CSV table of C-alpha atoms and ligand atoms in Angstrom, one decimal:
chain,number,residue,atom,x,y,z
A,9,MET,CA,114.8,122.3,122.9
A,10,LEU,CA,118.4,121.2,122.4
A,11,GLU,CA,121.4,123.1,120.8
A,12,ILE,CA,122.8,120.7,118.2
A,13,ALA,CA,125.6,123.0,117.1
A,14,GLU,CA,126.3,126.7,117.4
A,15,GLY,CA,123.0,128.5,116.5
A,16,VAL,CA,121.2,125.3,115.5
A,17,TYR,CA,118.4,124.0,117.8
A,18,ARG,CA,116.3,120.9,117.7
A,19,VAL,CA,112.7,121.5,118.6
A,20,PRO,CA,110.7,118.3,119.0
A,21,ALA,CA,107.2,119.0,117.6
A,22,ARG,CA,104.2,116.7,117.3
A,23,ALA,CA,105.4,113.5,115.6
A,24,ALA,CA,108.6,115.0,114.1
A,25,ASN,CA,111.6,117.1,114.8
A,26,THR,CA,111.7,120.8,113.7
A,27,TYR,CA,114.9,122.8,113.8
A,28,LEU,CA,115.6,126.5,114.4
A,29,VAL,CA,118.7,128.1,112.9
A,30,GLU,CA,120.1,131.5,113.8
A,31,ALA,CA,120.8,133.7,110.8
A,32,ASP,CA,121.9,137.3,110.3
A,33,ASN,CA,118.4,138.6,109.7
A,34,GLY,CA,116.5,136.4,112.2
A,35,LEU,CA,115.6,132.8,112.5
A,36,VAL,CA,115.1,130.0,109.9
A,37,LEU,CA,112.6,127.3,110.9
A,38,VAL,CA,112.9,123.9,109.2
A,39,ASP,CA,109.6,121.9,109.2
A,40,THR,CA,106.6,122.5,111.4
A,41,GLY,CA,105.4,119.2,112.9
A,42,MET,CA,101.9,117.8,112.8
A,43,PRO,CA,99.0,120.2,113.1
A,44,GLY,CA,98.9,121.8,116.6
A,45,SER,CA,102.7,122.1,116.9
A,46,GLU,CA,102.8,125.9,116.5
A,47,LYS,CA,102.7,126.7,120.3
A,48,ARG,CA,105.6,124.5,121.1
A,49,ILE,CA,107.7,126.0,118.2
A,50,LEU,CA,106.8,129.6,119.2
A,51,LYS,CA,107.7,128.9,122.8
A,52,ALA,CA,111.1,127.7,121.5
A,53,VAL,CA,111.5,130.9,119.5
A,54,ALA,CA,110.7,133.0,122.7
A,55,SER,CA,113.2,131.0,124.7
A,56,LEU,CA,115.9,132.2,122.3
A,57,GLY,CA,114.9,135.7,123.2
A,58,ARG,CA,113.2,136.2,119.8
A,59,THR,CA,109.7,137.1,118.7
A,60,PRO,CA,107.6,135.4,116.0
A,61,HIS,CA,108.4,138.4,113.8
A,62,ASP,CA,112.1,137.2,113.9
A,63,VAL,CA,111.2,134.0,112.0
A,64,LYS,CA,112.1,135.0,108.4
A,65,LEU,CA,112.0,131.7,106.6
A,66,ILE,CA,110.0,128.5,107.1
A,67,LEU,CA,111.5,125.7,105.0
A,68,LEU,CA,109.5,122.5,104.5
A,69,THR,CA,111.7,119.5,103.8
A,70,HIS,CA,108.9,117.6,102.1
A,71,ARG,CA,105.1,117.1,101.7
A,72,HIS,CA,104.2,114.8,104.6
A,73,TRP,CA,101.8,116.0,107.3
A,74,ASP,CA,104.2,115.5,110.2
A,75,HIS,CA,106.4,118.1,108.6
A,76,ILE,CA,103.9,120.6,107.0
A,77,GLY,CA,101.2,120.2,109.6
A,78,SER,CA,101.6,123.5,111.4
A,79,ALA,CA,102.8,125.5,108.3
A,80,ALA,CA,99.5,127.4,107.9
A,81,ALA,CA,99.4,128.5,111.6
A,82,LEU,CA,103.1,129.5,111.6
A,83,LYS,CA,102.9,131.4,108.3
A,84,LYS,CA,100.1,133.4,109.9
A,85,GLU,CA,101.8,134.0,113.2
A,86,THR,CA,105.3,134.8,112.0
A,87,SER,CA,107.0,136.8,109.3
A,88,GLY,CA,108.4,133.7,107.7
A,89,MET,CA,108.4,133.2,104.0
A,90,LEU,CA,107.0,129.7,103.3
A,91,VAL,CA,109.3,127.7,101.1
A,92,SER,CA,109.3,124.1,99.7
A,93,HIS,CA,110.5,122.4,96.6
A,94,GLY,CA,108.2,123.0,93.6
A,95,PHE,CA,107.1,119.3,93.5
A,96,GLU,CA,105.8,119.6,97.1
A,97,LYS,CA,103.8,122.8,96.6
A,98,PRO,CA,100.5,121.3,95.5
A,99,TYR,CA,100.5,118.9,98.5
A,100,VAL,CA,101.1,121.7,100.9
A,101,ALA,CA,98.3,123.7,99.2
A,102,GLY,CA,96.0,120.6,99.5
A,103,THR,CA,95.3,120.3,95.8
A,104,LEU,CA,97.1,117.0,95.7
A,105,VAL,CA,97.0,114.4,98.4
A,106,VAL,CA,99.9,112.1,99.3
A,107,ILE,CA,99.6,108.6,98.0
A,108,THR,CA,101.6,106.3,100.1
A,109,PRO,CA,104.6,105.3,98.0
A,110,ARG,CA,105.7,101.8,97.2
A,111,ALA,CA,106.9,100.6,100.5
A,112,TRP,CA,109.8,98.2,100.7
A,113,SER,CA,110.0,97.3,104.4
A,114,LEU,CA,107.6,95.1,106.4
A,115,TYR,CA,106.6,98.0,108.7
A,116,GLY,CA,106.2,100.2,105.6
A,117,ARG,CA,103.8,97.6,104.1
A,118,ILE,CA,101.8,97.4,107.3
A,119,ALA,CA,101.6,101.2,107.6
A,120,ARG,CA,100.5,101.4,103.9
A,121,ARG,CA,97.6,99.1,104.7
A,122,VAL,CA,96.6,101.3,107.7
A,123,PHE,CA,96.8,104.5,105.6
A,124,ALA,CA,94.9,102.9,102.7
A,125,VAL,CA,91.8,102.7,105.0
A,126,ALA,CA,91.5,106.5,105.0
A,127,SER,CA,91.3,107.1,101.3
A,128,SER,CA,89.4,110.3,100.6
A,129,THR,CA,91.2,113.7,100.7
A,130,ALA,CA,88.5,115.4,102.8
A,131,LYS,CA,88.3,112.5,105.3
A,132,LEU,CA,92.1,112.6,105.7
A,133,PHE,CA,92.2,116.4,106.2
A,134,ARG,CA,89.6,116.1,108.9
A,135,LEU,CA,91.4,113.3,110.4
A,136,VAL,CA,94.7,115.1,110.8
A,137,LYS,CA,93.1,118.6,111.1
A,138,TYR,CA,95.4,119.8,108.3
A,139,HIS,CA,95.0,123.3,107.1
A,140,PRO,CA,96.2,123.7,103.5
A,141,VAL,CA,98.4,126.8,102.8
A,142,LEU,CA,100.1,128.3,99.8
A,143,VAL,CA,103.9,128.1,99.5
A,144,ASP,CA,105.4,131.5,98.8
A,145,GLU,CA,108.6,130.4,97.0
A,146,ALA,CA,110.2,127.3,95.5
A,147,SER,CA,113.3,126.2,97.3
A,148,ASP,CA,115.5,126.5,94.2
A,149,GLU,CA,115.2,130.3,94.2
A,150,GLU,CA,118.7,131.5,94.9
A,151,SER,CA,117.8,134.5,97.0
A,152,ILE,CA,115.9,132.5,99.6
A,153,LEU,CA,118.7,132.0,102.1
A,154,ASP,CA,120.1,135.5,101.3
A,155,ASN,CA,116.8,137.1,102.4
A,156,ALA,CA,117.1,135.3,105.8
A,157,GLY,CA,120.9,136.1,106.0
A,158,LEU,CA,121.9,132.5,106.2
A,159,ASP,CA,125.2,131.2,104.8
A,160,GLY,CA,124.3,127.8,103.5
A,161,SER,CA,122.4,125.9,100.8
A,162,ILE,CA,119.1,124.2,100.2
A,163,VAL,CA,120.0,120.9,98.6
A,164,TRP,CA,117.6,118.9,96.5
A,165,THR,CA,117.6,115.4,98.1
A,166,PRO,CA,114.9,113.3,96.4
A,167,GLY,CA,114.2,109.7,97.4
A,168,HIS,CA,111.7,109.7,100.3
A,169,THR,CA,109.6,112.1,98.1
A,170,LYS,CA,110.3,113.6,94.7
A,171,GLY,CA,110.7,117.1,96.1
A,172,SER,CA,112.5,116.4,99.4
A,173,VAL,CA,115.1,119.0,100.3
A,174,SER,CA,117.8,119.4,103.0
A,175,LEU,CA,119.3,122.5,104.5
A,176,PHE,CA,123.1,122.7,104.8
A,177,VAL,CA,124.5,125.4,107.2
A,178,ASN,CA,128.0,126.3,106.2
A,179,LYS,CA,129.2,127.8,109.5
A,180,SER,CA,128.3,124.8,111.7
A,181,ARG,CA,128.4,122.2,108.9
A,182,VAL,CA,125.0,120.9,110.0
A,183,ALA,CA,122.8,119.1,107.5
A,184,ILE,CA,119.0,119.2,108.3
A,185,ILE,CA,117.8,116.3,106.2
A,186,GLY,CA,114.0,115.8,106.8
A,187,ASP,CA,113.2,112.2,106.2
A,188,LEU,CA,116.1,111.4,103.9
A,189,LEU,CA,117.3,109.2,106.7
A,190,ARG,CA,115.9,108.4,110.2
A,191,THR,CA,117.6,107.5,113.4
A,192,LYS,CA,116.9,104.0,114.7
A,193,ARG,CA,118.9,102.4,117.5
A,194,GLY,CA,121.7,104.8,117.2
A,195,LYS,CA,122.1,104.6,113.5
A,196,LEU,CA,121.0,106.7,110.5
A,197,ARG,CA,118.9,104.4,108.3
A,198,GLU,CA,116.6,104.6,105.4
A,199,PRO,CA,113.1,105.9,106.0
A,200,LEU,CA,110.1,103.5,106.1
A,201,PHE,CA,108.8,104.9,102.8
A,202,MET,CA,110.7,105.8,99.8
A,203,GLU,CA,109.3,106.9,96.4
A,204,ASN,CA,112.7,106.0,94.9
A,205,THR,CA,115.4,103.9,96.6
A,206,THR,CA,118.1,104.7,94.0
A,207,GLN,CA,117.5,108.5,94.5
A,208,THR,CA,117.7,108.0,98.2
A,209,MET,CA,121.2,106.5,97.8
A,210,SER,CA,122.5,109.3,95.6
A,211,SER,CA,120.9,112.0,97.8
A,212,VAL,CA,122.6,110.6,100.9
A,213,GLN,CA,125.9,110.7,99.0
A,214,ARG,CA,125.2,114.3,97.9
A,215,ILE,CA,124.8,115.2,101.6
A,216,LEU,CA,127.9,113.2,102.7
A,217,ASP,CA,130.0,114.9,99.9
A,218,LEU,CA,129.3,118.2,101.8
A,219,HIS,CA,131.3,116.8,104.7
A,220,PRO,CA,128.7,117.6,107.4
A,221,VAL,CA,129.7,117.3,111.1
A,222,ILE,CA,126.2,116.2,112.1
A,223,LEU,CA,123.0,115.1,110.3
A,224,CYS,CA,119.7,116.2,111.7
A,225,PRO,CA,116.8,113.9,110.8
A,226,GLY,CA,113.0,114.5,111.1
A,227,HIS,CA,112.7,111.4,113.3
A,228,GLY,CA,115.2,110.5,116.1
A,229,LYS,CA,118.4,112.1,117.3
A,230,PRO,CA,120.9,114.0,115.2
A,231,LEU,CA,124.0,111.9,114.6
A,232,PRO,CA,127.4,112.2,112.9
A,233,PRO,CA,127.9,110.9,109.3
A,234,SER,CA,129.8,107.9,110.6
A,235,LYS,CA,126.5,106.5,111.9
A,236,VAL,CA,124.9,106.3,108.4
A,237,ARG,CA,124.0,102.7,107.6
A,238,ILE,CA,122.1,102.2,104.4
A,239,LYS,CA,121.7,99.0,102.4
A,240,GLU,CA,122.9,99.1,98.9
A,241,ARG,CA,120.0,98.0,96.7
A,242,LYS,CA,120.9,96.6,93.3
A,243,ALA,CA,118.5,96.1,90.5
A,244,LYS,CA,117.3,92.5,90.3
A,245,PRO,CA,119.1,90.6,87.4
A,246,VAL,CA,116.9,89.7,84.5
A,247,LYS,CA,116.0,86.0,84.6
A,248,MET,CA,117.5,84.6,81.4
A,249,GLU,CA,115.8,81.2,81.7
A,250,THR,CA,112.4,82.8,81.2
A,251,LYS,CA,113.5,84.4,78.0
A,252,LYS,CA,115.0,81.1,76.7
A,253,GLU,CA,111.7,79.3,77.3
A,254,GLU,CA,109.9,82.0,75.4
A,255,ASP,CA,112.4,81.6,72.5
A,256,VAL,CA,111.9,77.8,72.5
A,257,ASP,CA,108.1,78.2,72.5
A,258,LEU,CA,108.3,80.6,69.6
A,259,GLU,CA,110.6,78.3,67.6
A,260,SER,CA,108.2,75.3,68.2
A,261,LEU,CA,105.3,77.5,67.3
A,262,ALA,CA,107.0,78.4,64.0
A,263,LYS,CA,107.7,74.7,63.3
A,264,ASP,CA,104.1,73.8,64.0
A,265,LEU,CA,102.8,76.6,61.7
A,266,SER,CA,105.2,75.6,58.9
A,267,ALA,CA,104.1,71.9,59.3
A,268,GLU,CA,100.4,73.0,59.1
A,269,ALA,CA,101.1,75.1,56.0
A,270,SER,CA,102.9,72.3,54.2
B,316,ZN,ZN1,108.1,111.9,105.5
């Protein structure tokens, strides 16, 4: 466990980072790692001199198993209210299963092939030992951070998934961003998968507009905003030649038809 800023701790769990934030009424946990991460997280809670009962809020940044994996166990063992964006709720509850989004990078395409092999929900659940759990509240409820006594905001930052959210802590100006970006070779870059690249760009801007001191990703080290490196992706221009050819074809077809008619 590492203190990122005053009262904000990075707790590496199985396959992803989780974060503990000190609040007036106890602790806020952001993300839960892959299944089987609960012991590691509760150990970190204990090392802060707290009990599982002190965890008042468990915020899931998005639907992927490396973030929601230990949510069921931690909801059971702590006093944390389980919260995610409404769009992610059915995935956490196991009624919808993640379909790998349109991948744009080479590694993303390879990973998609690998994931495609395990296609049925039950098979996947067995494979990752995921225990579905009901989310208590949607992240846009205004009272959620008040209940935990945390001065901050839950920001909707879609892109990686439709219901991705980030936590911004006002006091330390820390942004915990899930998989909005990931740290790779000392830079904050786009994740391997994005459901919507345009949304990713505007979500990153939304976070930068809050003037954070440090960004805490789900994968890799927390870094300052000056390390953000994302490629601008412009929509491909429409090929006008194709359209012209079609026009010509239609014109000649019209001529042929009129010739036949006469
Ligand atoms: Zn993810």
